[in-house]
XYZ file of C-alpha atoms in Angstrom:
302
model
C 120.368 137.199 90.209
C 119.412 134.472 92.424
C 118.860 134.633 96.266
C 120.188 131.673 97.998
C 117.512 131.300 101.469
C 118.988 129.638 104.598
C 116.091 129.343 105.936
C 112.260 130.107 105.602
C 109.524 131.210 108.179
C 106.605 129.496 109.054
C 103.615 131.974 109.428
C 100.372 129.705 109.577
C 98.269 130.185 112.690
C 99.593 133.981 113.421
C 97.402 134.738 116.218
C 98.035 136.754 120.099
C 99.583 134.934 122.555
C 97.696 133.329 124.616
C 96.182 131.657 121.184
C 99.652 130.697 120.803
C 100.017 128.803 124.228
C 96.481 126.924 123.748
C 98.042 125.437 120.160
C 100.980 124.518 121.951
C 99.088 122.852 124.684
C 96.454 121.037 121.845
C 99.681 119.929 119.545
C 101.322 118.171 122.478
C 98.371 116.581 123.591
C 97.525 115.204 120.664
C 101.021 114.100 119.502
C 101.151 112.419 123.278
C 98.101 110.639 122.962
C 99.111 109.327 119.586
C 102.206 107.748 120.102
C 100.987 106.553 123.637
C 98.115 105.130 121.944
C 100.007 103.380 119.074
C 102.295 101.985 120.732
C 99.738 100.417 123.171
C 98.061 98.870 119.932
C 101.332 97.994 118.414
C 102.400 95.815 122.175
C 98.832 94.617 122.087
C 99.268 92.966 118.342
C 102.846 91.827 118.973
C 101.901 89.927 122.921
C 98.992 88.048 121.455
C 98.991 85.107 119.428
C 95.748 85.276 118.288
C 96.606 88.760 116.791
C 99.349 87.625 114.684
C 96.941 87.218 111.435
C 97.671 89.484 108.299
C 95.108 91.655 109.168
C 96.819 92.803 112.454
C 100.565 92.750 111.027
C 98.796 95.876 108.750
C 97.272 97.361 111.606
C 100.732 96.921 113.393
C 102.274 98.441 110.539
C 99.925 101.570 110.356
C 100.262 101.959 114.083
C 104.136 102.761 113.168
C 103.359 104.521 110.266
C 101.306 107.015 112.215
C 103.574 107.643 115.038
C 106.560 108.757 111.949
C 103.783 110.888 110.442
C 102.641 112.178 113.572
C 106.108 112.586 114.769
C 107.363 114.694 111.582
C 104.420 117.845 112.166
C 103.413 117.983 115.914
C 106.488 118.420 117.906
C 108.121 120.966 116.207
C 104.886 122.551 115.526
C 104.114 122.482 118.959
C 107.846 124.170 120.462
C 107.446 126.846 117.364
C 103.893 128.350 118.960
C 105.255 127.827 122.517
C 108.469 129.397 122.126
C 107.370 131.755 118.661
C 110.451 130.506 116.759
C 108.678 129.840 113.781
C 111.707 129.857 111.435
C 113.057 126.406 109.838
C 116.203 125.953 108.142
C 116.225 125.419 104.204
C 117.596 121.690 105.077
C 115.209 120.882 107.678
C 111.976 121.983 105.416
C 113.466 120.159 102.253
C 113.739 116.708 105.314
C 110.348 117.967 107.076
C 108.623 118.148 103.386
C 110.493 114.831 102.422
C 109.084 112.406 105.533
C 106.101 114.397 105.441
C 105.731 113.456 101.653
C 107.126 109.757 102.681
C 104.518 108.504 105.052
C 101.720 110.902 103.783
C 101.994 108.574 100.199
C 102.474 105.284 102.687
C 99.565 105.474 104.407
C 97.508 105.857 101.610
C 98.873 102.722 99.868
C 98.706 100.734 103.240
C 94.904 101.667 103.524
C 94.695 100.157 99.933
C 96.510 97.100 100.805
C 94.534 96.776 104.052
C 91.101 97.152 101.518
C 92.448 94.477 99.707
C 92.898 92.479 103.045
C 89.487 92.979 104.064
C 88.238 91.958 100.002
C 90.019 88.545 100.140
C 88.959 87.537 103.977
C 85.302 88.168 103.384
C 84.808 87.237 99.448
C 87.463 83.832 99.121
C 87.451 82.746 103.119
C 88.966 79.594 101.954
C 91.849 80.797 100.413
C 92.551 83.739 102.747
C 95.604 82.172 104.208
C 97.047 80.987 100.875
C 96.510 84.642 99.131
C 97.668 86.326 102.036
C 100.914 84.905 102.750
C 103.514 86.406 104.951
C 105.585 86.836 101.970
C 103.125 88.567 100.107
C 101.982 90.547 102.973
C 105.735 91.881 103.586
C 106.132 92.531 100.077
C 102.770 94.716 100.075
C 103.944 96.815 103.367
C 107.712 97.378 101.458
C 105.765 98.254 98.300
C 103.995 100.975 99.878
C 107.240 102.510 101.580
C 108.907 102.380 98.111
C 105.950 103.882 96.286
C 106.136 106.487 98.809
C 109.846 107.196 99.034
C 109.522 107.393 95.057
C 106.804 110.275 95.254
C 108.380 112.460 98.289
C 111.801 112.134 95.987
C 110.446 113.507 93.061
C 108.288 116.154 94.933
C 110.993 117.260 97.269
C 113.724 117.833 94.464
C 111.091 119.480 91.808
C 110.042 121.630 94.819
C 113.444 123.058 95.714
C 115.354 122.727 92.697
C 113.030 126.767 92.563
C 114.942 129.815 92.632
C 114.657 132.368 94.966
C 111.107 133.798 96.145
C 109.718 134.281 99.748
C 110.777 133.340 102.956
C 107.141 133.733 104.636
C 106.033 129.851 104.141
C 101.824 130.374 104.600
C 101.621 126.989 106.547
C 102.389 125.505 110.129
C 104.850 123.381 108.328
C 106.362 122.863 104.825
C 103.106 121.465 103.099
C 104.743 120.878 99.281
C 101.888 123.185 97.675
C 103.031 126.267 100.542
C 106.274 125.995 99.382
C 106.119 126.020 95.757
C 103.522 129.399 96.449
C 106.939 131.261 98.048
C 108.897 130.755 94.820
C 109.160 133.738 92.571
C 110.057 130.928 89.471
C 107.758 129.988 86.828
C 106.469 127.202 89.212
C 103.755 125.005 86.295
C 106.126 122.482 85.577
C 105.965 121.892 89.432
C 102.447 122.047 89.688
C 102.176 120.118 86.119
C 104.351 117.359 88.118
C 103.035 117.740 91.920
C 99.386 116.595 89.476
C 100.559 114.165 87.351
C 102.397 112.761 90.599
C 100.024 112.646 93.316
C 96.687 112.436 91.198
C 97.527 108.866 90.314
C 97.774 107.880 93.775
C 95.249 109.511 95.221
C 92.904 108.425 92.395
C 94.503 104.993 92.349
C 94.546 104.003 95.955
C 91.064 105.357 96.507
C 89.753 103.578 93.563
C 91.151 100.392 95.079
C 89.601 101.000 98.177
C 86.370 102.058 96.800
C 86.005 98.691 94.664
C 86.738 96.564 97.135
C 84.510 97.659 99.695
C 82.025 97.619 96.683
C 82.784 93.715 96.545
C 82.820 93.486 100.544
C 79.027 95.101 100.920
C 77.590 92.658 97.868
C 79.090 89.530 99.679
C 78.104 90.636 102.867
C 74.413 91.290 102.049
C 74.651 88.251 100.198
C 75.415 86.095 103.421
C 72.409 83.988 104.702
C 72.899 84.156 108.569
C 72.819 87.794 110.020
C 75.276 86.308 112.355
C 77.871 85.669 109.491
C 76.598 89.472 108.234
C 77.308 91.173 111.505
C 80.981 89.347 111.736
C 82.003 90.003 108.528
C 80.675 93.989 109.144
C 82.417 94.094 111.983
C 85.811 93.477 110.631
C 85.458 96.360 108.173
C 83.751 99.022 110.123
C 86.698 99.936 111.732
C 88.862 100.032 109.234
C 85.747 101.609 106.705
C 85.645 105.083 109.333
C 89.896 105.160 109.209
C 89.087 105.237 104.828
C 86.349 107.603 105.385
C 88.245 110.391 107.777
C 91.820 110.181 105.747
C 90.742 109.864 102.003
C 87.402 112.426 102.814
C 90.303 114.998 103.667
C 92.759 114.801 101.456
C 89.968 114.735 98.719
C 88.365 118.376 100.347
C 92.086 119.504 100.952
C 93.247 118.422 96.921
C 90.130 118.317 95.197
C 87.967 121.053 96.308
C 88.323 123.913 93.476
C 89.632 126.946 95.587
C 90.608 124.904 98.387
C 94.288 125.808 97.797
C 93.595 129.546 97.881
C 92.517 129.720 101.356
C 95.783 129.487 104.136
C 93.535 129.253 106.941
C 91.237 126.330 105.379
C 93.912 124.771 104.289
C 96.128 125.043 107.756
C 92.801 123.601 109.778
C 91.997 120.344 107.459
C 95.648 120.055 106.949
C 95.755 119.491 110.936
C 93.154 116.914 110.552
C 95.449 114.613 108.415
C 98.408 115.052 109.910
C 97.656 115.025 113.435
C 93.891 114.514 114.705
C 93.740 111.042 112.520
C 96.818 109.248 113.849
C 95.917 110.167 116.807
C 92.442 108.337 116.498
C 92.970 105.470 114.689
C 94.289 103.484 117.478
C 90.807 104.129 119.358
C 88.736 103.716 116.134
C 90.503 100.053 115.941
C 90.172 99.528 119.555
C 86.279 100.565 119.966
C 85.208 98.739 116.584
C 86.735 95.379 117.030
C 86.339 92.338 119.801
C 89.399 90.725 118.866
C 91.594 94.070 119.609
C 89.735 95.007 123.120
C 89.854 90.791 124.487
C 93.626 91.438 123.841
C 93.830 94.475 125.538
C 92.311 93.167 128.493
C 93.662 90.038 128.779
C 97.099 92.735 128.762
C 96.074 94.885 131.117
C 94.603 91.363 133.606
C 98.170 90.552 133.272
């Protein structure tokens, strides 16, 4: 017999109720701040000339990128602890899960591309322009979203093509490991895939990064002037603490044995990816780079 669910409850973060407010309160901060903060970064890059270098059309790019990710946890997250409705139909987990999936996989392929960015700039100066074509640069930003619609489609249809199981969902929102836990199926091939999936591009894109910032700190300690040292460092810092806080998570959140095993560990770290690092990117960019805070003064002058 099979039990066809119409919907599943989300129980992460059980708590009293005044616990319940103060998440409600922190989610919508933080989801405020983020898109109010993106989207100042995103008018900054698109109103200045001097901002409309490949570099920037990435950082515009991952501005938008964060407000969708952002945008698919924190608001409902946020009106579930105010109001306690914590239960989600079975068609808006299997979208929530989906997006969730789609931009997750995105950003980590646009903070390989942006690597790769940073490798050519600093290590072939004189060919930067000619590499880094608009062309190519538009085909790199569409590869990622394809890469990433490819991974949340497999993921999302292994997931619930499972029979059955629990309607309890252990998570503030449908996290793809969470839901395959409520299934009552044999649930290894799903695992088996959810591995063979997302282990490549975790692996991949962090290898990517890894190597090219490998290439980046040789040149750069290479460079005679400490002038030319401390502009080509400051082009990368920013975008070196953005690598740092995303792939350092979902490394502790994947890779740490037992990790999985542990709701509440996983509900806090997963609200550190999802939410807290959108959220501070567009200040990480702002703080860490000249070029971005002239802009946004010359803006705000105006």
């Amino acid at each position: 017999n099979h039990t066809r669910i119409s919907e599943f409850i989300l129980v992460g973060f059980k708590s009293h109720p005044g616990s319940q407010v103060l998440l409600s309160v922190l989610f919508s901060t933080m989801y405020i701040v983020t898109v109010v903060g993106n989207i100042c970064m995103i008018l900054t890059i698109r109103m200045d000339p001097s901002l409309h270098t490949p570099m920037y059309f990435f950082l515009e790019n991952l501005s938008t990128l964060d407000i969708c990710y952002s945008s698919v946890i924190a608001p409902r997250a946020a009106l579930a602890f105010l109001l306690g409705r914590r239960s989600i139909s079975y068609s808006g987990c299997a979208s929530q899960m989906f997006f969730f999936s789609l931009f997750g996989t995105t950003e980590a392929f646009f903070l390989a591309v942006m690597a790769y960015d940073r490798l050519t700039a600093i290590c072939k100066p004189l060919l930067y322009q000619v590499i880094m074509s608009r062309r190519l640069c538009v085909l790199m930003v569409v590869g990622s979203y394809l890469s990433g619609c490819i991974n949340c489609t497999i993921q999302t249809c292994f997931t619930f093509s499972l029979s059955c199981g629990r309607r309890e969902i252990n998570h503030f929102f449908c996290e793809v490991a969470a839901v395959i836990h409520t299934s009552c199926s044999n649930t290894f091939v799903n695992e088996l895939v959810m591995l063979a999936v997302c282990g490549p591009i975790i692996v991949g894109t962090g290898l990517v990064v890894f190597i090219s910032y490998g290439y980046i700190i040789i040149t750069i300690i290479q460079m005679p002037s400490a002038e030319g040292r401390h502009k080509a460092f400051s082009t990368c810092s920013s975008h070196m603490v953005t690598i740092c806080l995303f792939f350092g998570t979902v490394f502790f959140m994947y890779a740490q044995p037992g990790a999985a095993s542990s709701p509440s560990k996983s509900n806090t770290i997963s609200i550190f990816y999802t939410v807290v690092i959108p959220m501070l990117n567009p200040f990480i960019y702002t703080l860490r780079n000249r070029e971005v805070k002239g802009a946004l003064k010359k803006q705000l002058k105006r």
